[in-house]
């Protein structure tokens, strides 16, 4: 699945393309997508494909196409403080983006069939928390993952405000999925080859909306051949935040407000420098001809007499563009993590500073 938008050179350009194509439509979803680099969830040898609008699978590791994740995030209508259940949580990429919106008082649970994928997801989550400056721009609802088949969730589990299933759901399991929702909740899942949004409007009332045609691998059915018994999946308990955690959240929130006020008083509008947008170069391409002959395909490149001139013009245009933009495109200073700087400047013991910074490496 995927291929609905052009590939980007980096994560921001991919998001720009998703916005332009109206897959990303709200500011909250845009912020979450920009905060987490999709390439960080790829194995090193496959990162060249990270910014293409394509699904990726390697062994049990799987990522849906960016356009699919965009539609899912928009359809879920996420808000701070909600509870979220991700069925087939995979790499944790989607769960982490959701966690940025849910905030510190949300609930963020995932169920994944393969234990090796859960280990991979935990490594990627740890990497994001410890190394990404984006982490300090949000208050994060950290996802918790459990191993098991999402069709065997214990019947006494709590219901959720938002549920997403990342595999094709057979019609006979539709009611099972609906029962995971609270009244007023939203379920998004692939059902009968359509990405479907179901809203629970009452104890036995539902609204259904088909979003777009998709092709997902079907849910794996439980296998009881070994023991003959169901292996119930017990979801994590909804934990109450410790007083220590609440204090950290409150202190970080207060520092962020102070930084915002200081920035506003210095600049008047809260922006020190307007963001710079990369200019895309339009390059002329040679004409290609594809010939179909008796079920064989032959591709040939036809030379155009003006190609050489065009190439010269391209080089001249690029040189001129580089000269025009050179002053503003000198290596920009890396963005400053003001929260980190402010915490480190406080007259506090080092262990407390490190606690406020989640023991982050950067």
C-alpha positions as CSV (number, residue, x, y, z in Angstrom):
1,X,0.0,0.0,0.0
2,X,1.0,3.6,-0.5
3,X,2.5,5.6,-3.3
4,X,-0.1,8.3,-3.1
5,X,2.4,11.1,-2.6
6,X,5.9,11.9,-3.8
7,X,8.9,10.7,-1.9
8,X,10.7,13.2,0.3
9,X,14.4,13.9,0.9
10,X,13.8,13.9,4.6
11,X,11.1,13.5,7.2
12,X,9.9,17.1,6.9
13,X,9.6,17.0,3.1
14,X,7.6,13.8,3.4
15,X,5.2,15.5,5.8
16,X,5.0,18.5,3.5
17,X,3.9,16.2,0.7
18,X,1.3,14.5,2.9
19,X,-0.1,17.9,3.8
20,X,-0.2,19.0,0.2
21,X,-2.1,15.9,-0.7
22,X,-4.6,16.4,2.2
23,X,-3.6,13.3,4.1
24,X,-2.5,15.4,7.0
25,X,-5.1,18.0,7.8
26,X,-4.8,19.1,11.4
27,X,-2.0,20.8,13.3
28,X,-1.8,18.2,16.1
29,X,-1.3,15.3,13.7
30,X,1.3,17.4,11.7
31,X,3.3,18.1,14.9
32,X,3.3,14.4,15.9
33,X,4.5,13.3,12.4
34,X,7.3,16.0,12.4
35,X,8.5,15.1,15.9
36,X,9.3,11.5,15.1
37,X,11.6,10.7,12.2
38,X,10.2,7.7,10.3
39,X,13.7,6.6,9.3
40,X,14.5,5.9,13.0
41,X,12.1,2.9,12.8
42,X,13.9,1.3,9.8
43,X,16.8,-1.0,9.9
44,X,20.0,0.8,8.8
45,X,20.3,-1.0,5.5
46,X,16.7,0.0,4.4
47,X,16.7,3.7,5.5
48,X,16.9,4.9,1.9
49,X,13.3,4.0,1.5
50,X,12.1,5.6,4.7
51,X,10.7,8.8,3.1
52,X,8.8,7.0,0.3
53,X,5.0,6.6,0.6
54,X,5.3,2.9,0.8
55,X,4.8,0.1,3.3
56,X,7.9,-1.7,4.5
57,X,8.3,-5.3,5.8
58,X,11.3,-7.2,6.9
59,X,10.7,-10.5,8.7
60,X,8.1,-9.7,11.4
61,X,8.9,-6.0,11.3
62,X,6.3,-4.0,9.4
63,X,5.5,-0.3,8.8
64,X,2.4,0.8,6.9
65,X,2.7,3.5,4.2
66,X,2.8,7.1,5.5
67,X,-0.5,8.0,3.8
68,X,-2.2,5.2,5.7
69,X,-0.8,6.3,9.1
70,X,-1.9,9.9,8.3
71,X,-5.5,8.8,7.6
72,X,-5.5,6.7,10.8
73,X,-4.2,9.5,12.9
74,X,-6.8,12.0,11.5
75,X,-9.7,9.5,11.8
76,X,-8.9,8.7,15.5
77,X,-9.5,12.4,16.4
78,X,-7.0,12.2,19.3
79,X,-7.1,14.5,22.3
80,X,-5.0,14.8,25.4
81,X,-6.0,12.5,28.2
82,X,-7.7,9.8,26.1
83,X,-7.0,6.0,26.3
84,X,-5.6,4.3,23.2
85,X,-5.3,0.6,22.3
86,X,-3.1,-0.4,19.3
87,X,-3.8,-3.9,18.1
88,X,-0.8,-5.1,16.2
89,X,1.4,-2.4,17.6
90,X,4.5,-3.5,15.6
91,X,7.5,-1.1,15.7
92,X,5.7,1.3,18.0
93,X,6.0,4.2,15.5
94,X,2.2,4.9,15.5
95,X,1.9,4.4,19.3
96,X,4.7,6.9,19.9
97,X,3.1,9.5,17.6
98,X,-0.2,9.0,19.4
99,X,1.6,9.3,22.8
100,X,2.7,12.8,21.9
101,X,-0.9,13.9,21.5
102,X,-2.4,12.0,24.5
103,X,0.0,13.7,26.9
104,X,1.0,12.6,30.4
105,X,-2.5,11.7,31.6
106,X,-3.5,9.5,28.7
107,X,-3.3,5.7,28.4
108,X,-1.3,4.1,25.6
109,X,-1.3,0.3,25.2
110,X,-0.3,-2.0,22.4
111,X,-0.7,-5.7,21.7
112,X,1.8,-7.4,19.4
113,X,1.8,-11.1,18.4
114,X,5.6,-11.4,17.9
115,X,7.9,-11.0,20.9
116,X,10.9,-10.0,18.7
117,X,8.9,-7.1,17.3
118,X,8.0,-6.0,20.9
119,X,11.7,-6.0,21.7
120,X,12.4,-3.9,18.6
121,X,9.6,-1.5,19.5
122,X,11.1,-1.0,23.0
123,X,14.5,-0.3,21.6
124,X,13.1,2.3,19.2
125,X,11.0,3.9,22.0
126,X,14.1,4.1,24.3
127,X,16.1,5.7,21.4
128,X,13.4,8.3,20.9
129,X,13.2,9.3,24.5
130,X,17.0,9.4,25.1
131,X,18.1,11.2,21.9
132,X,15.4,13.2,20.2
133,X,15.1,16.9,21.0
134,X,11.4,16.6,19.9
135,X,10.7,14.7,23.1
136,X,11.2,17.9,25.1
137,X,8.6,19.8,23.1
138,X,5.8,17.5,24.3
139,X,4.6,15.8,27.5
140,X,4.6,12.2,26.4
141,X,2.3,9.3,27.1
142,X,4.8,6.4,26.9
143,X,3.3,3.3,25.3
144,X,3.3,-0.1,27.0
145,X,3.4,-3.2,24.9
146,X,2.3,-6.7,25.7
147,X,2.8,-9.9,23.7
148,X,-0.2,-11.9,22.5
149,X,-2.9,-12.4,19.9
150,X,-5.2,-9.4,19.9
151,X,-8.2,-11.7,19.3
152,X,-7.6,-13.2,22.7
153,X,-7.8,-10.2,24.9
154,X,-9.2,-11.0,28.3
155,X,-13.0,-10.2,28.5
156,X,-12.5,-8.3,31.8
157,X,-10.2,-5.7,30.2
158,X,-11.1,-2.1,30.4
159,X,-12.6,-0.4,27.4
160,X,-10.8,2.4,25.5
161,X,-11.6,5.8,24.0
162,X,-9.6,5.0,20.8
163,X,-8.7,1.7,19.2
164,X,-6.8,0.9,16.0
165,X,-6.2,-2.5,14.4
166,X,-3.3,-2.7,12.0
167,X,-4.4,-5.9,10.2
168,X,-7.3,-6.9,8.1
169,X,-10.4,-7.7,10.3
170,X,-12.8,-10.4,9.1
171,X,-16.5,-9.6,9.3
172,X,-17.0,-12.2,12.1
173,X,-14.6,-10.3,14.4
174,X,-16.3,-6.9,13.9
175,X,-18.4,-7.1,17.1
176,X,-15.4,-8.3,19.1
177,X,-13.5,-5.1,18.0
178,X,-16.5,-2.8,18.7
179,X,-16.8,-4.2,22.3
180,X,-13.3,-2.8,23.1
181,X,-14.7,0.7,22.8
182,X,-16.2,3.0,25.4
183,X,-19.4,4.9,24.4
184,X,-18.3,7.9,22.5
185,X,-15.1,6.0,21.4
186,X,-13.7,5.6,17.9
187,X,-12.4,2.4,16.3
188,X,-10.3,2.5,13.1
189,X,-9.6,-0.8,11.3
190,X,-9.3,-2.4,7.8
191,X,-12.7,-4.1,7.3
192,X,-13.6,-5.8,4.0
193,X,-10.8,-4.0,2.1
194,X,-11.8,-0.6,3.4
195,X,-10.1,1.5,6.1
196,X,-13.2,2.0,8.3
197,X,-14.0,4.4,11.1
198,X,-16.6,3.2,13.6
199,X,-17.9,5.6,16.4
200,X,-19.8,4.1,19.3
201,X,-22.7,6.5,19.8
202,X,-24.5,4.5,22.5
203,X,-24.4,1.1,24.3
204,X,-25.7,-0.6,21.1
205,X,-25.5,2.2,18.6
206,X,-22.8,2.8,16.0
207,X,-21.9,5.1,13.1
208,X,-19.7,3.7,10.4
209,X,-17.7,5.6,7.7
210,X,-15.5,4.1,5.0
211,X,-12.4,6.1,4.6
212,X,-10.4,4.6,1.7
213,X,-9.7,1.3,0.0
214,X,-6.7,-0.6,1.5
215,X,-5.1,-4.0,1.3
216,X,-3.9,-5.3,4.7
217,X,-2.7,-8.8,5.6
218,X,-5.5,-10.5,7.7
219,X,-5.4,-11.0,11.4
220,X,-3.7,-14.2,12.4
221,X,-6.2,-16.5,14.0
222,X,-5.5,-18.0,17.4
223,X,-3.9,-21.4,17.4
224,X,-4.8,-23.7,20.2
225,X,-3.4,-26.9,18.7
226,X,-0.7,-27.2,21.4
227,X,-2.7,-26.9,24.6
228,X,-6.2,-26.7,23.4
229,X,-6.7,-23.7,25.6
230,X,-7.0,-20.0,24.9
231,X,-4.0,-17.9,26.0
232,X,-5.8,-14.8,27.3
233,X,-4.0,-11.5,26.8
234,X,-4.0,-9.3,29.9
235,X,-3.6,-5.6,29.1
236,X,-1.5,-3.4,31.4
237,X,-3.3,-1.9,34.3
238,X,-4.1,1.8,34.1
239,X,-1.4,3.0,36.5
240,X,-1.8,6.1,38.7
241,X,1.1,8.5,38.4
242,X,3.5,8.7,41.3
243,X,3.9,12.0,43.2
244,X,7.4,12.2,41.8
245,X,6.2,11.9,38.3
246,X,3.5,14.5,38.8
247,X,6.1,16.9,40.3
248,X,8.3,16.4,37.2
249,X,5.4,17.0,34.8
250,X,4.4,20.2,36.7
251,X,8.0,21.6,36.9
252,X,8.7,20.9,33.2
253,X,5.3,22.5,32.3
254,X,6.1,25.6,34.4
255,X,9.6,26.0,32.8
256,X,8.1,25.7,29.3
257,X,5.6,28.5,30.1
258,X,8.5,30.7,31.4
259,X,10.5,30.0,28.2
260,X,7.5,30.9,26.1
261,X,6.9,34.1,28.0
262,X,10.6,35.1,27.7
263,X,10.5,34.4,24.0
264,X,7.3,36.4,23.5
265,X,8.7,39.4,25.4
266,X,11.9,39.4,23.2
267,X,10.3,38.9,19.8
268,X,6.8,40.0,20.2
269,X,5.4,37.0,18.4
270,X,7.2,34.0,19.9
271,X,9.3,33.3,16.8
272,X,13.0,34.2,16.8
273,X,13.5,33.4,13.2
274,X,10.9,32.5,10.6
275,X,11.2,29.0,9.4
276,X,13.1,28.5,6.1
277,X,11.5,26.4,3.5
278,X,13.7,24.4,1.1
279,X,13.3,25.4,-2.5
280,X,12.7,22.4,-4.9
281,X,14.8,22.3,-8.0
282,X,12.9,21.5,-11.1
283,X,15.2,19.5,-13.4
284,X,14.5,18.8,-17.0
285,X,14.4,15.1,-17.8
286,X,15.0,13.3,-21.1
287,X,12.1,11.8,-22.8
288,X,11.7,8.1,-22.3
289,X,9.8,5.7,-24.6
290,X,8.4,2.3,-23.5
291,X,7.6,-0.2,-26.2
292,X,5.3,-3.2,-25.6
293,X,6.0,-6.1,-28.0
294,X,4.5,-9.5,-27.6
295,X,4.2,-9.2,-23.8
296,X,7.8,-8.1,-23.5
297,X,8.6,-4.6,-22.4
298,X,11.5,-2.6,-23.9
299,X,12.5,0.8,-22.5
300,X,14.6,3.1,-24.6
301,X,15.8,6.6,-24.0
302,X,15.4,9.0,-26.9
303,X,18.0,11.6,-27.3
304,X,16.7,15.1,-27.8
305,X,18.8,17.5,-29.8
306,X,18.3,20.1,-27.1
307,X,19.3,17.8,-24.3
308,X,22.9,19.0,-24.2
309,X,21.8,22.6,-24.1
310,X,19.2,21.8,-21.4
311,X,21.9,20.1,-19.3
312,X,24.1,23.3,-19.7
313,X,21.1,25.4,-18.7
314,X,20.4,23.1,-15.7
315,X,24.0,23.5,-14.5
316,X,23.9,27.3,-15.0
317,X,20.5,27.5,-13.2
318,X,21.8,25.5,-10.3
319,X,24.9,27.6,-10.0
320,X,22.9,30.8,-10.1
321,X,20.5,29.4,-7.5
322,X,23.3,28.4,-5.2
323,X,24.8,31.9,-5.4
324,X,21.5,33.5,-4.6
325,X,20.8,31.3,-1.6
326,X,24.3,30.9,-0.3
327,X,24.1,33.4,2.5
328,X,21.0,31.9,4.0
329,X,21.9,28.3,3.4
330,X,25.2,28.2,5.2
331,X,25.1,25.4,7.7
332,X,22.4,26.6,10.1
333,X,23.0,26.4,13.8
334,X,21.4,23.3,15.3
335,X,18.1,24.1,17.1
336,X,18.5,25.0,20.7
337,X,16.8,22.8,23.3
338,X,15.7,25.7,25.6
339,X,14.1,23.4,28.1
340,X,17.3,21.5,28.6
341,X,19.4,24.6,28.9
342,X,17.0,26.1,31.4
343,X,16.9,23.0,33.6
344,X,20.7,22.7,33.6
345,X,21.0,26.3,34.7
346,X,18.8,25.9,37.7
347,X,20.4,25.9,41.2
348,X,19.5,22.2,41.8
349,X,21.5,19.1,42.6
350,X,22.6,17.3,39.4
351,X,20.5,14.1,40.1
352,X,17.4,16.3,40.2
353,X,18.3,18.0,37.0
354,X,18.9,14.6,35.3
355,X,15.5,13.4,36.6
356,X,13.8,16.4,35.2
357,X,15.4,15.7,31.8
358,X,14.5,12.0,31.9
359,X,18.2,11.1,32.0
360,X,18.4,12.1,28.3
361,X,21.7,11.8,26.5
362,X,21.5,14.9,24.4
